[in-house]
Coordinates of C-alpha atoms in Angstrom, one line a residue:
X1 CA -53.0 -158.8 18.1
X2 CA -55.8 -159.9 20.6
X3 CA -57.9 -157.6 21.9
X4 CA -57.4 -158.3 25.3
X5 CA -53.5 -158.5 25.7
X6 CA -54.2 -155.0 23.5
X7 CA -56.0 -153.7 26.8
X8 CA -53.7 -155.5 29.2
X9 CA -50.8 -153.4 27.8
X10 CA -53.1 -150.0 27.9
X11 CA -54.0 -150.6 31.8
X12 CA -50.6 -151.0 32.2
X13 CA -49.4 -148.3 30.6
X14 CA -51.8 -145.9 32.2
X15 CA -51.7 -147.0 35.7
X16 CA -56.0 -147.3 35.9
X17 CA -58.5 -148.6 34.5
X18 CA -60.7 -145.3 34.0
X19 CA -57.2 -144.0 31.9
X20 CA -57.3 -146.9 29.4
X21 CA -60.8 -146.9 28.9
X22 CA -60.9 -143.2 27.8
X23 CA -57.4 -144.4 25.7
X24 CA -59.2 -147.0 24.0
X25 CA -62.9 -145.6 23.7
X26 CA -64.4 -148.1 25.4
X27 CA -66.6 -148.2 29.0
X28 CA -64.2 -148.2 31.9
X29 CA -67.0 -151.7 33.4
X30 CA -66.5 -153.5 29.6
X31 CA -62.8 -152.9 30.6
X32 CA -62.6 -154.3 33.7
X33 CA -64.7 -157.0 32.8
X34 CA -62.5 -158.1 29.3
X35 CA -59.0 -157.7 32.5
X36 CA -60.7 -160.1 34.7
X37 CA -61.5 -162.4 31.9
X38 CA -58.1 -162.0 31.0
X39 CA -57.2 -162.8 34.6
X40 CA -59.1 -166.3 34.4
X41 CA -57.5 -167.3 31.2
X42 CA -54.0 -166.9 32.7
X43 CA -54.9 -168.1 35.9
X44 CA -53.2 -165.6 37.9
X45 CA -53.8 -162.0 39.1
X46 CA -52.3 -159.3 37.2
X47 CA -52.7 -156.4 38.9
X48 CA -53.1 -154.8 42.4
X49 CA -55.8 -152.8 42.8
X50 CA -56.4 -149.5 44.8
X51 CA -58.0 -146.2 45.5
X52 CA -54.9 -145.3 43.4
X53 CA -55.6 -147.2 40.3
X54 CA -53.6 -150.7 39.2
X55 CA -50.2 -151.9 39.2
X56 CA -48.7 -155.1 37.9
X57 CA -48.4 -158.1 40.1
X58 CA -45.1 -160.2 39.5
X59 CA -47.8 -161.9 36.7
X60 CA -48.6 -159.3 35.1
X61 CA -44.9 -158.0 34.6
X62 CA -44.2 -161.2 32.9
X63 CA -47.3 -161.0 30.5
X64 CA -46.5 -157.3 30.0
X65 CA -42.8 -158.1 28.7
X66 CA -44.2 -160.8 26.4
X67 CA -47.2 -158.7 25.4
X68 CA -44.8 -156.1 24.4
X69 CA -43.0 -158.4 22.1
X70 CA -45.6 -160.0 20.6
X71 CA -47.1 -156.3 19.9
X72 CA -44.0 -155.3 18.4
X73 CA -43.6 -158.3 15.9
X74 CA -46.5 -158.0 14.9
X75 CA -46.5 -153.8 14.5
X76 CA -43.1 -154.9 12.8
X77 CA -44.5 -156.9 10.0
X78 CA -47.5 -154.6 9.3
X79 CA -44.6 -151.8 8.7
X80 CA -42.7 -154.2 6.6
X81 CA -46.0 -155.0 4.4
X82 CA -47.5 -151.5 3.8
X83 CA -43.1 -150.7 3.0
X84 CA -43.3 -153.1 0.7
X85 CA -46.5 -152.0 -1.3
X86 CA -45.4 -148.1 -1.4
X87 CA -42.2 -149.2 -2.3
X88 CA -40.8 -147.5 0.6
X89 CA -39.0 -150.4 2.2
X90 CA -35.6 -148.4 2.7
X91 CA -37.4 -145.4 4.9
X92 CA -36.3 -145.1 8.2
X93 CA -37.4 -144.1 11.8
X94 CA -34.9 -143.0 14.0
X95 CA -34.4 -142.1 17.4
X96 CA -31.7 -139.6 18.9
X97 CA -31.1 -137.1 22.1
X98 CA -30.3 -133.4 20.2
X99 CA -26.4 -133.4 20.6
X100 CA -25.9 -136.5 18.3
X101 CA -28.0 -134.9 15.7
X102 CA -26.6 -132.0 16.1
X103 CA -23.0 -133.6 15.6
X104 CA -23.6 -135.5 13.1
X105 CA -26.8 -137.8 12.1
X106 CA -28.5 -134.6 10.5
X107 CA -25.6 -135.0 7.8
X108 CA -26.3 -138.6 8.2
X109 CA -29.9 -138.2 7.0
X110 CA -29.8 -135.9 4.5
X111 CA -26.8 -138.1 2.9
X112 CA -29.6 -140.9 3.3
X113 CA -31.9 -139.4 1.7
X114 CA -29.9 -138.4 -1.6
X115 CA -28.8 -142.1 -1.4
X116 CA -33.0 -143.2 -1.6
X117 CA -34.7 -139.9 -2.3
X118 CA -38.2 -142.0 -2.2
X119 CA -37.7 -143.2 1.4
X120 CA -39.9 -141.5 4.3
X121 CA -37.3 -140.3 7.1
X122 CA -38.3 -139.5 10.4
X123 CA -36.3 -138.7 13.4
X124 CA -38.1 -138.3 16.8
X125 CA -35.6 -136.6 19.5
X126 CA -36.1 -136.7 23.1
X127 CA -34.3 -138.1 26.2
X128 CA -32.7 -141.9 26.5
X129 CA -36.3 -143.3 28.1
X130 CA -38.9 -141.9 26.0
X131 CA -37.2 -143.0 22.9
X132 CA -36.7 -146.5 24.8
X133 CA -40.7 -146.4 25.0
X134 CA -41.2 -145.6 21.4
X135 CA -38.1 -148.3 20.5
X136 CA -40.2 -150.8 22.4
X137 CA -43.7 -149.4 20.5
X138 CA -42.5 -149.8 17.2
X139 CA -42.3 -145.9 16.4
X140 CA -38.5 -146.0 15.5
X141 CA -36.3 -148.9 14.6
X142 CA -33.5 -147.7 16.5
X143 CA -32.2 -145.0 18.8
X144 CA -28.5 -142.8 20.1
X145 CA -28.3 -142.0 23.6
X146 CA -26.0 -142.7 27.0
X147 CA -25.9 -146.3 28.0
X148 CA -28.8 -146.7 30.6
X149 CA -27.6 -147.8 33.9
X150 CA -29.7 -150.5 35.4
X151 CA -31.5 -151.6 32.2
X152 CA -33.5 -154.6 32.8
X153 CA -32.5 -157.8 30.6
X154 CA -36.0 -158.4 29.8
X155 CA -36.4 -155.3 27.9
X156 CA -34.8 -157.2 25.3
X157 CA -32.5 -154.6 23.5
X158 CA -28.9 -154.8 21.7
X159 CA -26.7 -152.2 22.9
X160 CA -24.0 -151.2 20.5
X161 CA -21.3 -148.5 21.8
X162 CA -20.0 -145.7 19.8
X163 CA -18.6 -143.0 22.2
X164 CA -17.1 -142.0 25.6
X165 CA -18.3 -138.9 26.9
X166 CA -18.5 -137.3 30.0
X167 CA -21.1 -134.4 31.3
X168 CA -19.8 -130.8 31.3
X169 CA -21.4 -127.6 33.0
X170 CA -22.4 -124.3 30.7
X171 CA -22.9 -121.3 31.8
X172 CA -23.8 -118.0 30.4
X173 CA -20.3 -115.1 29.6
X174 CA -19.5 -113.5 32.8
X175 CA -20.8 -116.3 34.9
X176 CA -18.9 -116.2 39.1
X177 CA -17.5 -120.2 37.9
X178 CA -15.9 -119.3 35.2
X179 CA -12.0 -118.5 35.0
X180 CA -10.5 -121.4 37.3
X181 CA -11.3 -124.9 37.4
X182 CA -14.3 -125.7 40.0
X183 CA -15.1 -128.5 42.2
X184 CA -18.4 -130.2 42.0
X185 CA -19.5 -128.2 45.3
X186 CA -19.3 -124.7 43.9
X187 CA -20.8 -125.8 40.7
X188 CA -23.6 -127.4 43.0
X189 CA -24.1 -123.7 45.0
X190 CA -25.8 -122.7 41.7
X191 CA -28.8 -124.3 40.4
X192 CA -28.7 -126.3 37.7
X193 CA -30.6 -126.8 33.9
X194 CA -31.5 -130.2 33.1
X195 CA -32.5 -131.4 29.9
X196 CA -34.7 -134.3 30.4
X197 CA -38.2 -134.7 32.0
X198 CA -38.9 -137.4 34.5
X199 CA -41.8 -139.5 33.6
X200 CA -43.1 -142.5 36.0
X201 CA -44.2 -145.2 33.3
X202 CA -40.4 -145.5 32.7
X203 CA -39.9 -147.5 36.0
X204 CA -41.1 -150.5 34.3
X205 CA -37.4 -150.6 32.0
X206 CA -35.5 -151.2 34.8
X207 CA -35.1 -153.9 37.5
X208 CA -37.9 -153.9 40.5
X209 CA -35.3 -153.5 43.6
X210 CA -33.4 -150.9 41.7
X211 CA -36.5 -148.5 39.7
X212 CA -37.2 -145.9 41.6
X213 CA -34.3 -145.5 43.3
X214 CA -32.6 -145.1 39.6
X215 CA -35.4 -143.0 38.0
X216 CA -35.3 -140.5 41.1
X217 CA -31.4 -140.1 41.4
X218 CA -31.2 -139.6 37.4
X219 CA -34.2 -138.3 36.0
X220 CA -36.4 -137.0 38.9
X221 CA -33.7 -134.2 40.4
X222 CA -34.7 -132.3 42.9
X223 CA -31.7 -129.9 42.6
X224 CA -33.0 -128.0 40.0
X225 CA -33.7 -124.4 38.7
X226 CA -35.3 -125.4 35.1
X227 CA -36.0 -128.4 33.0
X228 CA -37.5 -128.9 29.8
X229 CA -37.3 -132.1 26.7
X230 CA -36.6 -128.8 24.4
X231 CA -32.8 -128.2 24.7
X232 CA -33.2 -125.0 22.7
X233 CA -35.1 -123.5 25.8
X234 CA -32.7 -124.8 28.1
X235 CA -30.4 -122.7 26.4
X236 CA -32.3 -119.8 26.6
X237 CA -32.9 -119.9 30.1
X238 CA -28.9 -120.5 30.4
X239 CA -28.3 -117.4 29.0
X240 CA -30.8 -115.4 31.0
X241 CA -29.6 -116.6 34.6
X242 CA -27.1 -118.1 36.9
X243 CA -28.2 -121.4 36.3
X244 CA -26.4 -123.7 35.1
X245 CA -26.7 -126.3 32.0
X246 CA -25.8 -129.6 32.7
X247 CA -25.1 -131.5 29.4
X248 CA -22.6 -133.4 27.3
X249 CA -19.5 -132.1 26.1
X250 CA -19.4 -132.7 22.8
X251 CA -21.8 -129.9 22.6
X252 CA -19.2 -127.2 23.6
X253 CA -18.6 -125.8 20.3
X254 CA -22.1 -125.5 19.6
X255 CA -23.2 -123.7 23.0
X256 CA -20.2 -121.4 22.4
X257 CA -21.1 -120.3 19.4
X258 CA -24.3 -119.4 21.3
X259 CA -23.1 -117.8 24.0
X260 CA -22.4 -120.4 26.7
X261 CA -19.2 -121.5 28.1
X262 CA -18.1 -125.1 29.6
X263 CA -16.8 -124.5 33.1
X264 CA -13.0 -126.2 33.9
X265 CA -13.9 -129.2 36.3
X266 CA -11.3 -129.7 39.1
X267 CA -12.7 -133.0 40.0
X268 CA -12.0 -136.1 37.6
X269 CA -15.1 -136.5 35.5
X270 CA -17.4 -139.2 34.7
X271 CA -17.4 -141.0 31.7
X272 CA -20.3 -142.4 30.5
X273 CA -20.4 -144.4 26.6
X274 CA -23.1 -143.2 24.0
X275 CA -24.3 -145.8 21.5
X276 CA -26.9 -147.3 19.9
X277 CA -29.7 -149.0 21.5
X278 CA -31.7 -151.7 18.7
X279 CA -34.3 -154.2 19.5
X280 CA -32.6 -157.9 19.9
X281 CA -34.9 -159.7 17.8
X282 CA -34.1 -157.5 14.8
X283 CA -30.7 -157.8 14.9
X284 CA -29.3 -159.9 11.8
X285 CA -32.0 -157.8 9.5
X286 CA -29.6 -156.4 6.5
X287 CA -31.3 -153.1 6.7
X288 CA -31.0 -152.8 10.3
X289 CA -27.6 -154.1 10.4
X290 CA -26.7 -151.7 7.3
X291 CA -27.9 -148.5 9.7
X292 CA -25.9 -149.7 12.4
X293 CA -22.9 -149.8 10.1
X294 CA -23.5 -146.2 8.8
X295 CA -24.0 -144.5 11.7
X296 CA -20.7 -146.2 13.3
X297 CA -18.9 -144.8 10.6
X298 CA -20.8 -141.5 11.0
X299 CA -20.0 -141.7 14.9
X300 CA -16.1 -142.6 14.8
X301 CA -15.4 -139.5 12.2
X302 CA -17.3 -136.7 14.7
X303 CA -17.4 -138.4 18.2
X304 CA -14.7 -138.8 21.1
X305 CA -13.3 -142.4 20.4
X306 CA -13.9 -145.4 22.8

């Protein structure tokens, strides 16, 4: 892709210029330079500039989107080509949040696998916006998380539901909230484990009036005791304290079996649908479309129906 639209989308992404220049190994004034010769050939400013580094004018969103794209397509058909000269074409590179492994794409994968024993796997698990920034880098072909509220249309992704969930609370044996059903005050007295991490370059995925109000109400909590993108030290810290894990239900077997128990709710509780989130131009591709199929299937046979 051109070189300049290559550094565009690396200022962007790192909020100054000084960060994309040490990104890209090159001097932060050849940088600046190659963004305002950039800036000419559009023939409109793309960012604001500050003591605090850059941001994206109303322009530079719009060339950021499309950048993206065209960085994708073009990722995309690289992967396709070196596929098809290792012969490797059927590999796959999924995204998932650690319950829906856990439930049931491990078996989904390993079945895969035995299916094309010479195509690469690999499965990258973290929280519904960092796999959204590696679906919209190319890293995985699609992911399986909660449907994201507020999602802008210009992201430009297919979202395919498979499941209604809702979040439960766990809390170690012996916890005070256990034994009767509790309203969302008492569970709130205690604080609370969260799974996720917040992370600021995600505000771009969601519409300008609505980002950081969204990002700070779902993924920058202030209400909390411990958070971590590793589930299995959530867990642990569960089991030491009063804290309590916030997470979905389906895992409830699982955590019991480890020691942590799913407090009654008095209040109604949330639903929320899990699916499958897959980049819109790639939807039609058979082996895309053949994924989606399978891991329906998988999904109806272990998840709470629609």
């Amino acid at each position: 892709m051109d070189k300049l639209l290559t550094q565009f989308l690396a200022v962007a992404d790192a909020g100054s210029m000084s960060g994309a220049a040490s990104t890209l190994l090159v001097t932060q004034p050849t940088l600046t330079f190659n963004m305002k010769k950039l800036e000419e050939n559009i023939g409109a400013p793309l960012f604001e500039r500050s003591s605090r580094g850059v941001r994206l004018t109303r322009y530079g969103e719009t060339l950021y989107e499309n950048a993206r794209l065209m960085q994708r397509l073009y990722d995309n058909t690289l992967t396709s080509i070196a596929g098809q000269q290792r012969g490797s074409d059927r590999g796959l590179a999924l995204g998932t949040g650690y319950s829906w492994w856990t439930m049931f794409l491990r078996d989904l994968v390993v079945a895969y696998q035995r299916e094309f024993p010479m195509a690469p796997v690999q499965v990258s698990l973290g929280n519904q916006l960092r796999l959204m920034d590696q679906l919209l880098s190319g890293d995985v072909s699609m992911f399986l998380a909660h449907e994201i509220d507020g999602l802008s249309p210009a992201v430009g992704t297919d979202f395919v539901p498979l499941s209604r969930v809702y979040n439960a609370y766990f809390v170690r044996a012996g916890h005070p909230l256990l034994g009767k059903p509790r309203s969302g005050a008492e569970v709130s007295d205690f604080p609370s484990i969260i799974s996720s991490l917040a992370e600021s370059r995600h505000n771009r995925f969601f519409d300008p009036s609505r980002r950081r109000a969204r990002v700070e109400t779902v993924f920058d909590r202030t209400h909390f005791a411990f958070r971590s993108n590793s589930l299995a030290a959530c867990v642990d810290y569960a089991l030491a304290t009063d804290a309590v894990l916030v997470h979905t239900h389906v895992m409830r077997e699982e955590f019991a079996a480890r020691g942590l128990h799913e407090i009654e709710q008095a209040d109604p509780v949330r639903q929320m649908i899990a699916g499958l989130y897959v980049l819109r131009e790639r939807r039609g591709e058979e082996r895309v479309e053949d994924m989606i199929e399978r891991i329906s299937r998988a999904a109806k046979a272990s998840l709470p129906p629609l």
